[in-house]
Amino acid sequence: MARSVFYYHLKRLNVKDKYAGGKEMIKSIFHEHKGRYGYRRITAEMRNRGFAINHKIVQRLMKQLDLKCQIRKVRYRCSVVNYR
């Protein structure tokens, strides 16, 4: 391994997480709404709370945190008015 690569990786270990506060807020919003909010609604909620963040970053952080929203089941709707 090249010396420069070794020291590059050594320096990267001491870097603080840039989105630590954002991750905590994403987790709290996600669990607050019982896992029903996806990245779009979480982004909107964070902006309502005064936290300016891009939707792509929220999507990436949710993937890192392994947070996946529940998908609602589509119910069948009969098109006939007096079916029964």
JSON list of C-alpha atoms in Angstrom, two decimals:
[
{"chain": "A", "resi": 1, "resn": "MET", "atom": "CA", "xyz": [0.00, 0.00, 0.00]},
{"chain": "A", "resi": 2, "resn": "ALA", "atom": "CA", "xyz": [1.32, 3.41, -0.88]},
{"chain": "A", "resi": 3, "resn": "ARG", "atom": "CA", "xyz": [2.28, 5.69, 2.00]},
{"chain": "A", "resi": 4, "resn": "SER", "atom": "CA", "xyz": [-0.06, 8.44, 0.82]},
{"chain": "A", "resi": 5, "resn": "VAL", "atom": "CA", "xyz": [-3.01, 6.03, 0.75]},
{"chain": "A", "resi": 6, "resn": "PHE", "atom": "CA", "xyz": [-2.23, 4.84, 4.27]},
{"chain": "A", "resi": 7, "resn": "TYR", "atom": "CA", "xyz": [-2.19, 8.37, 5.67]},
{"chain": "A", "resi": 8, "resn": "TYR", "atom": "CA", "xyz": [-5.27, 9.32, 3.66]},
{"chain": "A", "resi": 9, "resn": "HIS", "atom": "CA", "xyz": [-7.25, 6.51, 5.29]},
{"chain": "A", "resi": 10, "resn": "LEU", "atom": "CA", "xyz": [-5.79, 7.32, 8.69]},
{"chain": "A", "resi": 11, "resn": "LYS", "atom": "CA", "xyz": [-6.93, 10.94, 8.33]},
{"chain": "A", "resi": 12, "resn": "ARG", "atom": "CA", "xyz": [-10.42, 9.86, 7.19]},
{"chain": "A", "resi": 13, "resn": "LEU", "atom": "CA", "xyz": [-10.95, 7.93, 10.44]},
{"chain": "A", "resi": 14, "resn": "ASN", "atom": "CA", "xyz": [-10.82, 11.15, 12.49]},
{"chain": "A", "resi": 15, "resn": "VAL", "atom": "CA", "xyz": [-13.39, 13.02, 10.36]},
{"chain": "A", "resi": 16, "resn": "LYS", "atom": "CA", "xyz": [-16.68, 13.61, 12.17]},
{"chain": "A", "resi": 17, "resn": "ASP", "atom": "CA", "xyz": [-19.96, 12.56, 10.59]},
{"chain": "A", "resi": 18, "resn": "LYS", "atom": "CA", "xyz": [-21.30, 15.53, 8.63]},
{"chain": "A", "resi": 19, "resn": "TYR", "atom": "CA", "xyz": [-24.93, 14.40, 8.85]},
{"chain": "A", "resi": 20, "resn": "ALA", "atom": "CA", "xyz": [-25.08, 13.10, 12.44]},
{"chain": "A", "resi": 21, "resn": "GLY", "atom": "CA", "xyz": [-27.84, 15.55, 13.41]},
{"chain": "A", "resi": 22, "resn": "GLY", "atom": "CA", "xyz": [-29.75, 14.83, 10.23]},
{"chain": "A", "resi": 23, "resn": "LYS", "atom": "CA", "xyz": [-29.61, 11.08, 10.84]},
{"chain": "A", "resi": 24, "resn": "GLU", "atom": "CA", "xyz": [-31.05, 11.50, 14.32]},
{"chain": "A", "resi": 25, "resn": "MET", "atom": "CA", "xyz": [-33.86, 13.69, 13.02]},
{"chain": "A", "resi": 26, "resn": "ILE", "atom": "CA", "xyz": [-34.64, 11.23, 10.19]},
{"chain": "A", "resi": 27, "resn": "LYS", "atom": "CA", "xyz": [-34.82, 8.34, 12.66]},
{"chain": "A", "resi": 28, "resn": "SER", "atom": "CA", "xyz": [-37.06, 10.27, 15.04]},
{"chain": "A", "resi": 29, "resn": "ILE", "atom": "CA", "xyz": [-39.47, 11.36, 12.27]},
{"chain": "A", "resi": 30, "resn": "PHE", "atom": "CA", "xyz": [-39.53, 7.84, 10.81]},
{"chain": "A", "resi": 31, "resn": "HIS", "atom": "CA", "xyz": [-40.39, 6.21, 14.15]},
{"chain": "A", "resi": 32, "resn": "GLU", "atom": "CA", "xyz": [-42.75, 9.04, 15.11]},
{"chain": "A", "resi": 33, "resn": "HIS", "atom": "CA", "xyz": [-44.91, 8.16, 12.11]},
{"chain": "A", "resi": 34, "resn": "LYS", "atom": "CA", "xyz": [-44.55, 4.40, 12.65]},
{"chain": "A", "resi": 35, "resn": "GLY", "atom": "CA", "xyz": [-42.49, 3.77, 9.52]},
{"chain": "A", "resi": 36, "resn": "ARG", "atom": "CA", "xyz": [-45.07, 5.13, 7.11]},
{"chain": "A", "resi": 37, "resn": "TYR", "atom": "CA", "xyz": [-43.06, 8.13, 5.89]},
{"chain": "A", "resi": 38, "resn": "GLY", "atom": "CA", "xyz": [-40.74, 7.78, 2.92]},
{"chain": "A", "resi": 39, "resn": "TYR", "atom": "CA", "xyz": [-37.91, 10.10, 1.96]},
{"chain": "A", "resi": 40, "resn": "ARG", "atom": "CA", "xyz": [-40.21, 12.68, 0.34]},
{"chain": "A", "resi": 41, "resn": "ARG", "atom": "CA", "xyz": [-42.43, 13.15, 3.37]},
{"chain": "A", "resi": 42, "resn": "ILE", "atom": "CA", "xyz": [-39.46, 13.06, 5.74]},
{"chain": "A", "resi": 43, "resn": "THR", "atom": "CA", "xyz": [-37.76, 15.78, 3.68]},
{"chain": "A", "resi": 44, "resn": "ALA", "atom": "CA", "xyz": [-40.90, 17.91, 3.85]},
{"chain": "A", "resi": 45, "resn": "GLU", "atom": "CA", "xyz": [-41.20, 17.35, 7.60]},
{"chain": "A", "resi": 46, "resn": "MET", "atom": "CA", "xyz": [-37.55, 18.29, 8.15]},
{"chain": "A", "resi": 47, "resn": "ARG", "atom": "CA", "xyz": [-38.04, 21.49, 6.17]},
{"chain": "A", "resi": 48, "resn": "ASN", "atom": "CA", "xyz": [-41.13, 22.30, 8.27]},
{"chain": "A", "resi": 49, "resn": "ARG", "atom": "CA", "xyz": [-38.97, 21.90, 11.37]},
{"chain": "A", "resi": 50, "resn": "GLY", "atom": "CA", "xyz": [-36.36, 24.30, 9.95]},
{"chain": "A", "resi": 51, "resn": "PHE", "atom": "CA", "xyz": [-33.73, 21.80, 8.81]},
{"chain": "A", "resi": 52, "resn": "ALA", "atom": "CA", "xyz": [-32.69, 22.58, 5.21]},
{"chain": "A", "resi": 53, "resn": "ILE", "atom": "CA", "xyz": [-31.66, 19.35, 3.49]},
{"chain": "A", "resi": 54, "resn": "ASN", "atom": "CA", "xyz": [-31.87, 17.91, -0.02]},
{"chain": "A", "resi": 55, "resn": "HIS", "atom": "CA", "xyz": [-34.16, 14.95, -0.75]},
{"chain": "A", "resi": 56, "resn": "LYS", "atom": "CA", "xyz": [-31.29, 12.98, -2.29]},
{"chain": "A", "resi": 57, "resn": "ILE", "atom": "CA", "xyz": [-29.30, 13.24, 0.94]},
{"chain": "A", "resi": 58, "resn": "VAL", "atom": "CA", "xyz": [-32.34, 12.09, 2.95]},
{"chain": "A", "resi": 59, "resn": "GLN", "atom": "CA", "xyz": [-32.75, 9.14, 0.58]},
{"chain": "A", "resi": 60, "resn": "ARG", "atom": "CA", "xyz": [-29.06, 8.20, 0.91]},
{"chain": "A", "resi": 61, "resn": "LEU", "atom": "CA", "xyz": [-29.09, 8.50, 4.71]},
{"chain": "A", "resi": 62, "resn": "MET", "atom": "CA", "xyz": [-32.25, 6.39, 4.96]},
{"chain": "A", "resi": 63, "resn": "LYS", "atom": "CA", "xyz": [-30.54, 3.72, 2.88]},
{"chain": "A", "resi": 64, "resn": "GLN", "atom": "CA", "xyz": [-27.52, 3.81, 5.22]},
{"chain": "A", "resi": 65, "resn": "LEU", "atom": "CA", "xyz": [-29.78, 3.57, 8.27]},
{"chain": "A", "resi": 66, "resn": "ASP", "atom": "CA", "xyz": [-31.78, 0.75, 6.61]},
{"chain": "A", "resi": 67, "resn": "LEU", "atom": "CA", "xyz": [-35.10, 2.59, 6.99]},
{"chain": "A", "resi": 68, "resn": "LYS", "atom": "CA", "xyz": [-37.77, 1.51, 4.52]},
{"chain": "A", "resi": 69, "resn": "CYS", "atom": "CA", "xyz": [-41.32, 2.79, 4.63]},
{"chain": "A", "resi": 70, "resn": "GLN", "atom": "CA", "xyz": [-44.34, 0.52, 4.62]},
{"chain": "A", "resi": 71, "resn": "ILE", "atom": "CA", "xyz": [-46.17, 0.44, 1.31]},
{"chain": "A", "resi": 72, "resn": "ARG", "atom": "CA", "xyz": [-49.93, 0.66, 1.61]},
{"chain": "A", "resi": 73, "resn": "LYS", "atom": "CA", "xyz": [-51.91, -2.17, 0.04]},
{"chain": "A", "resi": 74, "resn": "VAL", "atom": "CA", "xyz": [-54.04, -1.17, -2.93]},
{"chain": "A", "resi": 75, "resn": "ARG", "atom": "CA", "xyz": [-57.68, -2.00, -2.30]},
{"chain": "A", "resi": 76, "resn": "TYR", "atom": "CA", "xyz": [-59.88, -3.26, -5.09]},
{"chain": "A", "resi": 77, "resn": "ARG", "atom": "CA", "xyz": [-62.73, -0.91, -5.99]},
{"chain": "A", "resi": 78, "resn": "CYS", "atom": "CA", "xyz": [-65.68, -2.30, -7.84]},
{"chain": "A", "resi": 79, "resn": "SER", "atom": "CA", "xyz": [-66.81, -0.08, -10.71]},
{"chain": "A", "resi": 80, "resn": "VAL", "atom": "CA", "xyz": [-70.42, -1.30, -10.68]},
{"chain": "A", "resi": 81, "resn": "VAL", "atom": "CA", "xyz": [-72.69, 0.92, -8.55]},
{"chain": "A", "resi": 82, "resn": "ASN", "atom": "CA", "xyz": [-75.16, -1.67, -7.21]},
{"chain": "A", "resi": 83, "resn": "TYR", "atom": "CA", "xyz": [-72.92, -4.70, -7.08]},
{"chain": "A", "resi": 84, "resn": "ARG", "atom": "CA", "xyz": [-74.78, -6.62, -4.37]}
]
